[in-house]
mmCIF file of C-alpha atoms in Angstrom:
data_model
loop_
_atom_site.group_PDB
_atom_site.id
_atom_site.type_symbol
_atom_site.label_atom_id
_atom_site.label_comp_id
_atom_site.label_asym_id
_atom_site.label_seq_id
_atom_site.Cartn_x
_atom_site.Cartn_y
_atom_site.Cartn_z
ATOM 1 C CA MET O 1237 100.902 -190.616 67.433
ATOM 2 C CA HIS O 1238 98.408 -193.466 67.192
ATOM 3 C CA LEU O 1239 99.269 -196.139 64.572
ATOM 4 C CA ASN O 1240 95.709 -197.243 63.930
ATOM 5 C CA ARG O 1241 95.319 -199.930 61.141
ATOM 6 C CA THR O 1242 92.353 -201.277 59.271
ATOM 7 C CA PRO O 1243 91.618 -205.080 59.117
ATOM 8 C CA THR O 1244 93.677 -205.144 55.887
ATOM 9 C CA ASN O 1245 96.725 -203.540 57.680
ATOM 10 C CA ILE O 1246 96.299 -200.014 56.149
ATOM 11 C CA ARG O 1247 97.374 -197.336 58.447
ATOM 12 C CA PHE O 1248 95.045 -194.417 59.252
ATOM 13 C CA TYR O 1249 95.301 -191.499 61.563
ATOM 14 C CA SER O 1250 93.076 -189.941 64.154
ATOM 15 C CA ASP O 1251 91.789 -186.390 63.522
ATOM 16 C CA ASP O 1252 94.322 -184.959 65.955
ATOM 17 C CA ASP O 1253 97.157 -186.915 64.304
ATOM 18 C CA LEU O 1254 96.205 -185.743 60.895
ATOM 19 C CA LYS O 1255 95.943 -182.108 61.789
ATOM 20 C CA LYS O 1256 99.436 -182.319 63.411
ATOM 21 C CA ILE O 1257 100.811 -184.038 60.256
ATOM 22 C CA ILE O 1258 99.418 -181.231 58.126
ATOM 23 C CA ASN O 1259 100.625 -178.441 60.324
ATOM 24 C CA VAL O 1260 104.049 -179.810 60.672
ATOM 25 C CA SER O 1261 104.409 -180.284 56.914
ATOM 26 C CA LEU O 1262 103.206 -176.687 56.312
ATOM 27 C CA LEU O 1263 105.762 -175.143 58.714
ATOM 28 C CA ASN O 1264 108.659 -177.259 57.404
ATOM 29 C CA ASN O 1265 107.825 -176.549 53.774
ATOM 30 C CA HIS O 1266 108.029 -172.819 54.802
ATOM 31 C CA GLY O 1267 111.490 -173.082 56.182
ATOM 32 C CA VAL O 1268 110.869 -173.833 59.935
ATOM 33 C CA LYS O 1269 113.342 -176.435 61.088
ATOM 34 C CA ILE O 1270 111.960 -179.794 62.270
ATOM 35 C CA SER O 1271 114.098 -179.399 65.456
ATOM 36 C CA HIS O 1272 112.232 -176.190 66.233
ATOM 37 C CA ILE O 1273 108.826 -177.714 65.360
ATOM 38 C CA ALA O 1274 109.565 -180.731 67.590
ATOM 39 C CA ASP O 1275 109.913 -178.199 70.581
ATOM 40 C CA LEU O 1276 106.440 -176.766 70.031
ATOM 41 C CA ASN O 1277 103.557 -178.051 72.073
ATOM 42 C CA ARG O 1278 100.047 -178.316 70.453
ATOM 43 C CA GLU O 1279 98.987 -174.767 71.153
ATOM 44 C CA GLU O 1280 102.214 -173.220 70.043
ATOM 45 C CA LEU O 1281 102.148 -175.344 66.774
ATOM 46 C CA ILE O 1282 98.608 -174.092 65.995
ATOM 47 C CA ALA O 1283 99.609 -170.418 66.839
ATOM 48 C CA LYS O 1284 102.564 -170.704 64.560
ATOM 49 C CA VAL O 1285 100.468 -172.042 61.622
ATOM 50 C CA PHE O 1286 97.935 -169.196 62.066
ATOM 51 C CA GLU O 1287 100.945 -166.773 62.049
ATOM 52 C CA PHE O 1288 101.783 -168.115 58.668
ATOM 53 C CA ALA O 1289 98.305 -167.926 57.388
ATOM 54 C CA GLU O 1290 98.096 -164.187 58.378
ATOM 55 C CA LYS O 1291 101.427 -163.303 56.671
ATOM 56 C CA LYS O 1292 101.559 -165.482 53.636
ATOM 57 C CA THR O 1293 99.259 -166.025 50.748
ATOM 58 C CA GLY O 1294 100.749 -169.303 49.270
ATOM 59 C CA ASP O 1295 98.183 -171.638 48.091
ATOM 60 C CA ASP O 1296 99.376 -174.526 50.250
ATOM 61 C CA VAL O 1297 98.870 -172.420 53.514
ATOM 62 C CA PHE O 1298 95.267 -172.019 52.715
ATOM 63 C CA ILE O 1299 94.742 -175.515 51.502
ATOM 64 C CA ASN O 1300 96.210 -176.994 54.585
ATOM 65 C CA GLN O 1301 94.036 -174.648 56.895
ATOM 66 C CA LEU O 1302 90.895 -175.487 54.856
ATOM 67 C CA ILE O 1303 91.677 -179.159 55.505
ATOM 68 C CA VAL O 1304 92.054 -178.554 59.189
ATOM 69 C CA SER O 1305 88.733 -176.657 59.303
ATOM 70 C CA MET O 1306 87.085 -179.610 57.520
ATOM 71 C CA ILE O 1307 88.576 -182.095 60.067
ATOM 72 C CA ASP O 1308 87.133 -180.042 62.938
ATOM 73 C CA LEU O 1309 83.834 -179.187 61.119
ATOM 74 C CA ASP O 1310 84.737 -175.615 61.893
ATOM 75 C CA GLU O 1311 82.403 -173.590 59.651
ATOM 76 C CA GLN O 1312 83.636 -170.154 61.090
ATOM 77 C CA MET O 1313 87.284 -170.988 60.216
ATOM 78 C CA PHE O 1314 86.336 -172.195 56.749
ATOM 79 C CA GLU O 1315 84.167 -169.054 56.214
ATOM 80 C CA GLU O 1316 86.978 -166.785 57.326
ATOM 81 C CA LEU O 1317 89.560 -168.467 55.017
ATOM 82 C CA LEU O 1318 87.325 -168.274 52.060
ATOM 83 C CA LYS O 1319 86.492 -164.576 52.719
ATOM 84 C CA LYS O 1320 90.084 -163.643 52.935
ATOM 85 C CA LEU O 1321 90.898 -165.513 49.606
ATOM 86 C CA TRP O 1322 87.937 -163.968 47.802
ATOM 87 C CA GLN O 1323 89.030 -160.493 48.902
ATOM 88 C CA THR O 1324 92.673 -160.982 48.032
ATOM 89 C CA ILE O 1325 92.703 -162.940 44.770
ATOM 90 C CA GLY O 1326 89.098 -162.980 43.646
ATOM 91 C CA ILE O 1327 86.418 -165.756 43.252
ATOM 92 C CA GLU O 1328 87.846 -167.210 40.008
ATOM 93 C CA ARG O 1329 91.430 -167.699 41.326
ATOM 94 C CA THR O 1330 90.211 -168.969 44.591
ATOM 95 C CA ILE O 1331 88.198 -171.801 42.861
ATOM 96 C CA THR O 1332 90.883 -172.677 40.345
ATOM 97 C CA GLU O 1333 94.057 -172.227 42.445
ATOM 98 C CA VAL O 1334 92.827 -173.294 46.025
ATOM 99 C CA ILE O 1335 89.444 -174.942 46.055
ATOM 100 C CA TYR O 1336 90.105 -177.496 43.210
ATOM 101 C CA PRO O 1337 93.519 -178.587 44.615
ATOM 102 C CA PHE O 1338 91.755 -178.713 48.063
ATOM 103 C CA LEU O 1339 89.124 -180.956 46.808
ATOM 104 C CA ASP O 1340 91.766 -183.251 45.066
ATOM 105 C CA ARG O 1341 93.655 -183.561 48.381
ATOM 106 C CA ILE O 1342 90.566 -184.397 50.512
ATOM 107 C CA GLY O 1343 89.591 -186.876 47.850
ATOM 108 C CA ILE O 1344 92.877 -188.660 48.510
ATOM 109 C CA LEU O 1345 92.326 -188.476 52.270
ATOM 110 C CA TRP O 1346 88.901 -189.920 51.872
ATOM 111 C CA GLN O 1347 90.045 -192.870 49.717
ATOM 112 C CA THR O 1348 92.699 -193.699 52.187
ATOM 113 C CA GLY O 1349 90.307 -193.734 55.033
ATOM 114 C CA ASN O 1350 91.740 -190.608 56.886
ATOM 115 C CA ILE O 1351 88.602 -188.558 56.794
ATOM 116 C CA THR O 1352 84.931 -189.497 56.799
ATOM 117 C CA PRO O 1353 82.300 -188.904 54.092
ATOM 118 C CA ALA O 1354 80.525 -186.503 56.516
ATOM 119 C CA GLN O 1355 83.694 -184.299 56.735
ATOM 120 C CA GLU O 1356 84.006 -184.197 52.883
ATOM 121 C CA HIS O 1357 80.211 -183.434 52.539
ATOM 122 C CA PHE O 1358 80.522 -180.663 55.119
ATOM 123 C CA VAL O 1359 83.140 -178.609 53.239
ATOM 124 C CA SER O 1360 81.660 -179.428 49.839
ATOM 125 C CA ASN O 1361 78.240 -178.065 50.875
ATOM 126 C CA LEU O 1362 79.940 -174.836 52.212
ATOM 127 C CA VAL O 1363 81.615 -174.299 48.948
ATOM 128 C CA ARG O 1364 78.493 -174.981 47.153
ATOM 129 C CA GLN O 1365 76.694 -172.475 49.222
ATOM 130 C CA LYS O 1366 79.286 -169.829 48.643
ATOM 131 C CA LEU O 1367 79.109 -170.219 44.922
ATOM 132 C CA ILE O 1368 75.253 -169.976 45.029
ATOM 133 C CA VAL O 1369 75.548 -166.647 46.955
ATOM 134 C CA ALA O 1370 78.150 -165.385 44.455
ATOM 135 C CA ILE O 1371 75.902 -166.234 41.582
ATOM 136 C CA ASP O 1372 72.868 -164.635 43.167
ATOM 137 C CA ALA O 1373 74.826 -161.388 43.656
ATOM 138 C CA LEU O 1374 75.455 -160.984 39.872
ATOM 139 C CA PRO O 1375 73.073 -158.726 37.794
ATOM 140 C CA LEU O 1376 70.389 -160.513 35.765
ATOM 141 C CA PRO O 1377 71.275 -160.788 32.063
ATOM 142 C CA ALA O 1378 69.256 -159.150 29.375
ATOM 143 C CA LYS O 1379 66.356 -161.228 27.934
ATOM 144 C CA THR O 1380 68.020 -161.083 24.572
ATOM 145 C CA ALA O 1381 71.245 -162.533 25.858
ATOM 146 C CA LYS O 1382 72.595 -165.879 24.626
ATOM 147 C CA ARG O 1383 71.186 -168.833 26.552
ATOM 148 C CA ALA O 1384 73.275 -171.667 28.089
ATOM 149 C CA VAL O 1385 71.758 -174.906 29.549
ATOM 150 C CA LEU O 1386 73.897 -176.328 32.379
ATOM 151 C CA PHE O 1387 73.314 -179.987 33.451
ATOM 152 C CA LEU O 1388 74.913 -183.076 34.961
ATOM 153 C CA PRO O 1389 74.161 -186.444 33.353
ATOM 154 C CA GLU O 1390 71.931 -188.993 35.155
ATOM 155 C CA TYR O 1391 74.934 -190.657 37.047
ATOM 156 C CA GLU O 1392 76.627 -187.470 38.084
ATOM 157 C CA LEU O 1393 76.263 -185.860 41.537
ATOM 158 C CA HIS O 1394 79.391 -183.570 41.789
ATOM 159 C CA GLU O 1395 77.902 -180.132 41.390
ATOM 160 C CA ILE O 1396 80.676 -177.660 42.402
ATOM 161 C CA GLY O 1397 82.260 -177.563 39.000
ATOM 162 C CA LEU O 1398 78.892 -176.966 37.271
ATOM 163 C CA LEU O 1399 78.056 -174.142 39.663
ATOM 164 C CA PHE O 1400 81.370 -172.555 38.945
ATOM 165 C CA CYS O 1401 80.543 -172.766 35.228
ATOM 166 C CA HIS O 1402 77.283 -171.055 36.198
ATOM 167 C CA TYR O 1403 79.161 -168.259 37.845
ATOM 168 C CA ILE O 1404 81.520 -167.711 34.895
ATOM 169 C CA LEU O 1405 78.766 -167.672 32.352
ATOM 170 C CA ARG O 1406 76.469 -165.393 34.374
ATOM 171 C CA ASN O 1407 79.389 -163.062 34.939
ATOM 172 C CA GLU O 1408 79.819 -162.978 31.199
ATOM 173 C CA GLY O 1409 76.314 -161.870 30.641
ATOM 174 C CA LEU O 1410 74.598 -165.140 29.555
ATOM 175 C CA ARG O 1411 71.161 -166.283 30.598
ATOM 176 C CA VAL O 1412 71.797 -169.586 32.350
ATOM 177 C CA ILE O 1413 69.229 -172.362 32.546
ATOM 178 C CA TYR O 1414 70.579 -174.370 35.386
ATOM 179 C CA LEU O 1415 69.231 -177.952 35.695
ATOM 180 C CA GLY O 1416 71.744 -179.387 38.197
ATOM 181 C CA GLN O 1417 72.250 -182.931 38.970
ATOM 182 C CA MET O 1418 71.235 -186.210 37.407
ATOM 183 C CA VAL O 1419 69.290 -184.832 34.482
ATOM 184 C CA PRO O 1420 67.487 -187.567 32.415
ATOM 185 C CA TYR O 1421 68.326 -187.183 28.781
ATOM 186 C CA ASN O 1422 64.712 -186.960 27.660
ATOM 187 C CA ASP O 1423 64.222 -183.953 30.005
ATOM 188 C CA LEU O 1424 67.437 -182.350 28.688
ATOM 189 C CA ARG O 1425 66.251 -182.799 25.144
ATOM 190 C CA SER O 1426 62.917 -181.366 25.965
ATOM 191 C CA ILE O 1427 64.516 -178.305 27.449
ATOM 192 C CA GLY O 1428 66.715 -177.975 24.441
ATOM 193 C CA ASP O 1429 63.832 -178.212 21.995
ATOM 194 C CA SER O 1430 61.712 -175.624 23.847
ATOM 195 C CA HIS O 1431 64.322 -173.009 24.836
ATOM 196 C CA ARG O 1432 66.845 -173.194 21.942
ATOM 197 C CA PRO O 1433 70.031 -172.683 23.852
ATOM 198 C CA HIS O 1434 73.240 -171.387 22.170
ATOM 199 C CA LEU O 1435 75.335 -173.533 24.543
ATOM 200 C CA PHE O 1436 75.186 -176.868 26.538
ATOM 201 C CA VAL O 1437 77.628 -177.227 29.333
ATOM 202 C CA THR O 1438 78.290 -180.180 31.487
ATOM 203 C CA SER O 1439 80.912 -181.267 34.131
ATOM 204 C CA ILE O 1440 81.713 -184.915 34.554
ATOM 205 C CA ILE O 1441 83.788 -186.058 37.441
ATOM 206 C CA SER O 1442 82.629 -189.693 37.902
ATOM 207 C CA GLU O 1443 84.537 -192.144 35.784
ATOM 208 C CA ARG O 1444 82.535 -193.799 33.007
ATOM 209 C CA PRO O 1445 83.402 -196.108 30.162
ATOM 210 C CA PRO O 1446 84.785 -194.251 27.259
ATOM 211 C CA LYS O 1447 82.273 -195.726 24.809
ATOM 212 C CA GLU O 1448 79.405 -194.571 27.076
ATOM 213 C CA LEU O 1449 80.702 -190.933 27.128
ATOM 214 C CA GLN O 1450 81.356 -191.119 23.430
ATOM 215 C CA GLY O 1451 77.790 -192.374 22.706
ATOM 216 C CA PHE O 1452 76.288 -189.695 24.987
ATOM 217 C CA PHE O 1453 78.083 -186.769 23.324
ATOM 218 C CA ASN O 1454 77.490 -188.149 19.889
ATOM 219 C CA THR O 1455 73.709 -188.303 20.582
ATOM 220 C CA LEU O 1456 73.568 -184.835 21.992
ATOM 221 C CA SER O 1457 75.565 -183.448 19.041
ATOM 222 C CA GLN O 1458 73.238 -185.165 16.559
ATOM 223 C CA ASP O 1459 70.061 -183.879 18.340
ATOM 224 C CA PHE O 1460 71.373 -180.348 18.593
ATOM 225 C CA PRO O 1461 73.787 -179.833 15.598
ATOM 226 C CA GLY O 1462 73.680 -176.080 15.713
ATOM 227 C CA VAL O 1463 74.420 -175.733 19.486
ATOM 228 C CA THR O 1464 77.885 -175.489 20.965
ATOM 229 C CA ILE O 1465 78.519 -178.363 23.547
ATOM 230 C CA VAL O 1466 81.240 -177.912 26.117
ATOM 231 C CA ALA O 1467 82.185 -180.526 28.608
ATOM 232 C CA THR O 1468 84.693 -180.161 31.580
ATOM 233 C CA GLY O 1469 85.744 -182.297 34.426
ATOM 234 C CA ALA O 1470 88.384 -184.973 35.258
ATOM 235 C CA ALA O 1471 86.459 -187.889 33.704
ATOM 236 C CA VAL O 1472 86.331 -186.243 30.351
ATOM 237 C CA ALA O 1473 89.781 -184.797 30.325
ATOM 238 C CA LYS O 1474 91.624 -188.079 30.942
ATOM 239 C CA ILE O 1475 90.207 -190.245 28.170
ATOM 240 C CA ALA O 1476 90.572 -189.912 24.347
ATOM 241 C CA LEU O 1477 87.311 -189.192 22.605
ATOM 242 C CA ALA O 1478 86.515 -188.558 18.891
ATOM 243 C CA PHE O 1479 84.700 -185.296 19.333
ATOM 244 C CA PRO O 1480 81.732 -184.335 17.145
ATOM 245 C CA PRO O 1481 82.114 -181.064 15.264
ATOM 246 C CA ASN O 1482 80.139 -178.995 17.690
ATOM 247 C CA PHE O 1483 81.621 -180.595 20.782
ATOM 248 C CA HIS O 1484 84.490 -178.909 22.764
ATOM 249 C CA LEU O 1485 86.550 -180.059 25.777
ATOM 250 C CA ALA O 1486 87.419 -177.250 28.372
ATOM 251 C CA ASP O 1487 90.308 -178.590 30.447
ATOM 252 C CA SER O 1488 89.774 -175.444 32.596
ATOM 253 C CA VAL O 1489 86.390 -173.953 33.528
ATOM 254 C CA LEU O 1490 87.802 -170.486 32.770
ATOM 255 C CA LYS O 1491 88.098 -171.624 29.078
ATOM 256 C CA LEU O 1492 84.398 -171.395 28.898
ATOM 257 C CA LYS O 1493 84.760 -167.719 28.187
ATOM 258 C CA GLN O 1494 86.090 -168.441 24.712
ATOM 259 C CA PHE O 1495 82.726 -170.061 23.730
ATOM 260 C CA VAL O 1496 80.551 -167.191 24.859
#
């Protein structure tokens, strides 16, 4: 194994090293003795891991294999893993129980310099594409259905959580006006005034000063006092805010259903 280090003496691993560490950890966590793993060559190690992936449905098995597919930029492997998950546990559980922990884990790998931004972007875009296809497959809601405006604030680029909100609400029969990333507040207010939504939904991952978030939600609440406003995402969940009366925090996207 190569002991590569940054100029500041932080250790990082090559792609092959990282895949081996992930696979060894997976097998050992599922009862395979280290002495047995040590006797496996590279091909045997990979074959053993795939054997576990075929027989077991534990979340960590799939998360580790998704990481390996990301490191190799292997779209076919990623697609096959997602397809198996969606068929066995459904889209909602796949996202909440596998994809979200997977994204958390690759965030750590990215911050420690063990994967590149390109690898992270590769898998994020694959997940994004899958969610868009799943949304497109849902029936169109009735014109009389309640309306939800989904948006990310001007500084927010992380769209996967918002797309999952889109899927949940469309699946519940709402008409979704999806505005996407980096929406200027004046544009959001214009859409709200003209389309009179029943629900505003946002997802905030990027950390912001608490006062800034508080001011943003206060303004939105004051401009639309009769509209339910729901926020989800790590940046909102980790800080204490004095929520306006029509504002709600959803610590899980699945909790959106209670506001429909």
